[in-house]
Amino acid sequence: MKTSWRTAALVATAASVLALTTACGQDNSAGPAAAAQNVGATAPAGSPTGGAAVGTGAGNGYGADGNKSTASPTQAAPAGKLTVAANPDLGNVLTDGSGLTLYRFDSDTADPPKSNCDGDCATTWPPVPAGDASAGAGIDKSLLGEVTRSDGTKQLTVGGWPAYRYAKDASAGDVNGQGVGGKWFALAPDGKKASLAALPGLSVRKDPKLGDIVVDKNGRTVYRFLKDEAWPKSVSNCTGACLEKWPAVAPVKEQDTKGVKKKGLMGFTRPDGVKQMTVNCWPIYTFSGDKAPGDTNGQGVGGTWYAVSPDGKPVGAPGK
């Protein structure tokens, strides 16, 4: 039994090395071996992957940084004529008469409408009054309604969902509330969550400071760790608590990528059993400190973490 087990292990190891040699040693075309290597992996349960922000409880009145907002509440500000604003990351977003983004809360209900944001929560997320709200161009006025809050005031609803502003949005067009706590999202004109069409598993986004960088299917920035090793070892030196802070990007099929260099684009299995994607044979990660698509809070952390360029290089890393 022991001999059979060892023989099987050696065969599996040889197959893994052969797959890595093929992908990292030459331009990788979409073949059966590559497809098999890249299918079906996910990060560990509980890892803060995806677009949802981390660390804020539902309805606790706290902002994305976990602190109570000290911004001046705008709860009494009238809604005015609602408008539709185009956001490069979220598509069409609903705004009030002053251009401030309107949000919805996943802990609320739309049928029947009910707000579950009171107290400190309503200070950070001021409810939008229903009184003078009107529909501007591109908005179906039949979707506008109201709900009576626990304090007796009337709150605007859109498609049944109670509408809020975010106290940390200082200017028209700000979307700082997007994804906070994994429960707050900008409103689309039809009352749904604002979002663009689904992104590929990996694609390229032009960041105003960093230039072209790789993002995952949720639009979250992808990073490299300078202490890792590429082919022929393809070693991740981010384990344990590090991996909780910097979740491994799960493998995706080569054909589910856009704008990323194809050579060395593949997945591998880490010693801890987690399957991880590589770009140019370098392991890639997201950062739990990025609260919304487009954030680059992991850039330069510790002098070892950097966003990934389309050819797999660490953007802005000294000497790279």
XYZ file of C-alpha atoms in Angstrom:
320
model
C 0.000 0.000 0.000
C 2.792 2.454 0.900
C 4.615 1.737 -2.394
C 1.421 2.335 -4.411
C 0.739 5.560 -2.586
C 4.255 6.849 -3.220
C 4.079 5.859 -6.883
C 0.797 7.762 -7.297
C 2.264 10.804 -5.560
C 5.314 10.779 -7.862
C 3.086 10.546 -10.931
C 0.946 13.489 -9.736
C 4.048 15.577 -8.990
C 5.512 14.841 -12.423
C 2.243 15.864 -14.100
C 2.195 19.137 -12.130
C 5.813 19.942 -13.095
C 5.074 19.163 -16.751
C 2.068 21.533 -16.718
C 4.146 24.330 -15.196
C 6.987 23.754 -17.689
C 4.582 24.006 -20.600
C 2.881 27.175 -19.360
C 5.900 29.059 -18.034
C 8.425 27.987 -20.649
C 6.580 29.135 -23.769
C 3.548 31.029 -24.993
C 0.575 29.144 -23.631
C -2.224 28.286 -26.032
C -5.627 27.204 -24.768
C -5.290 23.430 -24.744
C -6.931 20.633 -22.712
C -4.057 20.437 -20.197
C -4.106 24.161 -19.503
C -7.884 24.206 -19.179
C -7.808 21.319 -16.719
C -5.144 23.027 -14.640
C -7.135 26.237 -14.366
C -10.619 25.005 -13.523
C -12.600 25.073 -10.330
C -10.379 26.665 -7.680
C -11.474 28.944 -4.894
C -9.752 30.678 -1.995
C -10.270 29.274 1.511
C -13.661 29.686 3.140
C -13.886 32.988 4.957
C -11.206 34.668 2.872
C -12.172 38.269 2.128
C -12.195 37.820 -1.628
C -14.592 39.419 -4.046
C -16.104 42.893 -4.171
C -17.584 42.829 -0.676
C -15.829 45.051 1.823
C -14.654 43.609 5.122
C -14.928 44.353 8.815
C -18.051 46.458 9.265
C -21.215 45.061 10.732
C -24.646 45.437 9.257
C -26.357 48.655 10.261
C -23.753 49.691 12.822
C -23.390 53.245 11.526
C -19.703 52.909 10.787
C -17.804 53.786 7.660
C -15.450 51.660 5.599
C -12.548 52.287 7.994
C -14.456 50.965 11.006
C -14.756 54.364 12.691
C -17.862 56.416 13.311
C -18.304 59.112 10.765
C -17.623 62.666 11.941
C -18.991 64.193 8.756
C -21.938 66.545 9.086
C -25.180 64.604 8.543
C -27.272 65.654 5.568
C -30.406 63.809 6.630
C -32.730 66.799 6.195
C -31.437 67.804 2.752
C -34.217 67.469 0.166
C -33.866 64.969 -2.646
C -34.854 67.328 -5.451
C -34.887 66.100 -9.036
C -33.129 62.740 -9.232
C -30.648 62.304 -12.063
C -28.602 59.515 -13.645
C -24.812 59.841 -13.512
C -22.357 57.664 -15.453
C -19.629 56.107 -13.279
C -16.652 54.399 -14.997
C -16.662 51.497 -12.523
C -20.371 51.150 -11.694
C -22.237 52.216 -14.807
C -25.371 54.345 -14.352
C -25.767 55.565 -10.755
C -28.743 57.382 -9.227
C -27.986 60.795 -7.713
C -30.001 63.455 -5.925
C -30.593 67.032 -7.074
C -27.119 67.999 -5.810
C -25.356 65.188 -7.621
C -24.734 63.120 -4.480
C -24.847 59.345 -4.933
C -27.823 57.456 -3.488
C -27.371 54.048 -1.852
C -29.348 50.992 -0.775
C -28.793 48.694 2.224
C -28.899 44.900 1.933
C -30.407 44.574 5.423
C -33.465 46.553 4.311
C -36.378 45.014 2.415
C -38.122 46.209 -0.731
C -41.303 44.120 -0.641
C -42.652 45.454 1.597
C -40.330 48.476 1.911
C -38.651 48.679 5.326
C -35.593 50.539 6.597
C -33.374 48.825 9.158
C -30.902 51.693 9.472
C -31.527 53.803 12.588
C -29.508 55.574 15.277
C -25.786 55.863 14.504
C -26.373 54.068 11.217
C -28.738 56.836 10.072
C -26.095 59.438 10.973
C -23.531 57.827 8.703
C -26.176 56.929 6.106
C -28.722 59.774 6.130
C -32.120 58.654 4.805
C -33.273 60.591 1.739
C -36.575 62.442 2.418
C -39.405 61.492 0.109
C -41.245 64.830 0.150
C -39.960 66.688 -2.917
C -38.288 63.866 -4.858
C -39.021 63.873 -8.583
C -37.813 61.810 -11.528
C -35.363 63.338 -13.967
C -34.410 62.061 -17.419
C -33.878 58.318 -17.615
C -35.804 57.556 -14.397
C -39.184 55.840 -14.293
C -41.273 57.923 -11.886
C -43.464 54.911 -11.131
C -40.481 53.363 -9.318
C -40.336 56.226 -6.808
C -42.202 55.738 -3.553
C -41.865 56.214 0.180
C -41.669 54.273 3.415
C -42.499 55.443 6.930
C -39.484 55.104 9.202
C -39.578 54.167 12.878
C -39.392 57.884 13.797
C -42.425 58.690 11.627
C -40.520 60.450 8.827
C -41.057 59.564 5.171
C -38.060 58.112 3.306
C -37.692 57.896 -0.456
C -37.770 54.425 -1.995
C -36.600 53.433 -5.471
C -37.966 50.186 -6.774
C -39.093 49.569 -3.207
C -35.613 50.026 -1.706
C -35.138 52.814 0.879
C -32.619 55.374 -0.395
C -29.715 56.891 1.559
C -26.787 59.221 1.134
C -23.336 58.541 2.619
C -21.943 61.112 5.047
C -18.400 60.641 3.710
C -19.371 61.575 0.145
C -18.233 65.199 0.089
C -18.747 66.024 -3.587
C -21.035 65.201 -6.475
C -19.970 61.935 -8.071
C -18.292 60.478 -4.966
C -19.045 56.775 -4.409
C -17.138 56.216 -1.162
C -20.038 54.199 0.221
C -19.877 51.534 -2.483
C -19.391 48.082 -0.938
C -19.042 49.252 2.679
C -19.570 46.318 5.020
C -20.481 44.215 2.006
C -24.033 45.570 2.424
C -24.120 49.118 1.029
C -24.303 49.698 -2.713
C -24.949 52.594 -5.068
C -28.458 52.599 -6.515
C -29.055 52.088 -10.205
C -31.976 54.074 -11.721
C -34.225 50.994 -11.474
C -33.506 50.431 -7.765
C -31.071 47.579 -8.332
C -27.405 47.664 -7.355
C -25.367 49.701 -9.815
C -22.883 47.577 -11.728
C -21.231 47.281 -15.112
C -21.451 44.154 -17.216
C -19.590 41.198 -15.735
C -15.804 41.408 -16.046
C -13.589 38.551 -17.246
C -11.747 36.490 -14.633
C -8.728 38.763 -15.150
C -8.644 41.973 -17.152
C -6.802 45.290 -17.345
C -7.914 48.617 -15.890
C -6.228 51.984 -16.404
C -5.559 53.497 -12.979
C -5.031 57.291 -12.929
C -1.829 56.938 -10.849
C -0.477 53.489 -11.689
C -1.411 53.116 -15.350
C -2.497 49.719 -16.708
C -3.004 47.200 -13.881
C -4.622 43.764 -13.648
C -7.971 43.363 -11.844
C -10.028 40.283 -10.957
C -13.605 39.450 -11.969
C -14.918 41.833 -9.286
C -12.774 44.751 -10.457
C -10.468 44.421 -7.451
C -6.778 45.237 -7.889
C -4.420 42.267 -8.207
C -1.028 42.320 -6.437
C 2.369 40.582 -6.433
C 4.523 39.785 -3.380
C 8.229 40.471 -3.941
C 9.205 37.645 -1.576
C 7.541 35.064 -3.836
C 9.365 33.061 -6.497
C 8.309 32.493 -10.091
C 9.091 29.564 -12.379
C 10.701 27.098 -12.003
C 9.542 27.066 -8.369
C 6.318 29.149 -8.443
C 6.466 29.516 -4.669
C 4.135 31.689 -2.577
C 5.735 32.907 0.630
C 2.444 34.381 1.868
C 0.906 31.863 4.252
C -1.257 31.773 7.391
C -2.249 35.246 8.586
C -0.632 36.758 5.484
C -2.967 34.789 3.230
C -5.974 36.027 5.196
C -4.871 39.613 4.555
C -3.799 38.938 0.971
C -6.185 36.269 -0.420
C -4.862 34.160 -3.270
C -6.576 34.793 -6.601
C -8.245 31.560 -7.703
C -7.228 30.161 -11.110
C -9.251 31.193 -14.146
C -9.291 29.818 -17.666
C -6.978 31.517 -20.125
C -9.917 32.346 -22.384
C -11.562 34.133 -19.439
C -8.915 36.870 -19.481
C -8.582 40.090 -21.447
C -5.517 42.260 -21.984
C -3.234 40.102 -19.815
C -0.068 38.573 -21.284
C -0.792 34.919 -22.095
C 2.664 33.490 -21.394
C 2.858 32.056 -17.883
C -0.848 32.585 -17.299
C -1.908 29.544 -15.284
C -2.805 28.144 -11.884
C -0.900 26.002 -9.406
C -1.617 24.213 -6.143
C 0.053 25.612 -3.033
C 1.453 23.325 -0.269
C -1.571 24.280 1.878
C -3.893 22.924 -0.822
C -5.157 26.340 -1.984
C -5.194 26.761 -5.781
C -3.747 30.055 -6.960
C -3.470 31.932 -10.254
C -0.236 33.261 -11.719
C 0.513 36.013 -14.229
C 3.805 35.440 -16.039
C 4.273 32.554 -13.555
C 4.136 34.887 -10.509
C 1.486 34.149 -7.828
C -1.161 36.881 -7.571
C -3.379 38.123 -4.739
C -6.032 40.667 -3.817
C -5.877 42.859 -0.680
C -8.459 42.736 2.105
C -7.808 46.440 2.719
C -9.292 47.319 -0.682
C -12.922 48.041 0.129
C -14.281 48.643 -3.348
C -13.401 48.084 -7.020
C -10.674 50.483 -8.094
C -9.028 50.731 -4.654
C -5.232 50.350 -4.621
C -4.605 50.495 -0.870
C -2.202 47.561 -1.113
C 0.204 49.392 -3.426
C 3.687 49.555 -1.856
C 2.650 48.034 1.490
C 5.767 46.992 3.402
C 7.843 47.735 0.336
C 6.946 44.230 -0.870
C 3.414 44.387 -2.324
C 2.703 45.970 -5.707
C -0.074 46.041 -8.287
C 0.493 43.803 -11.312
C 1.023 45.100 -14.839
C -0.463 43.204 -17.821
C 2.929 41.485 -18.377
C 3.141 40.364 -14.749
C 5.646 42.935 -13.491
C 5.135 44.701 -10.127
C 4.082 48.271 -10.924
C 6.314 50.872 -9.259
C 8.541 48.404 -7.437
C 12.122 49.680 -7.018
C 14.464 48.195 -9.587
C 11.740 46.126 -11.247
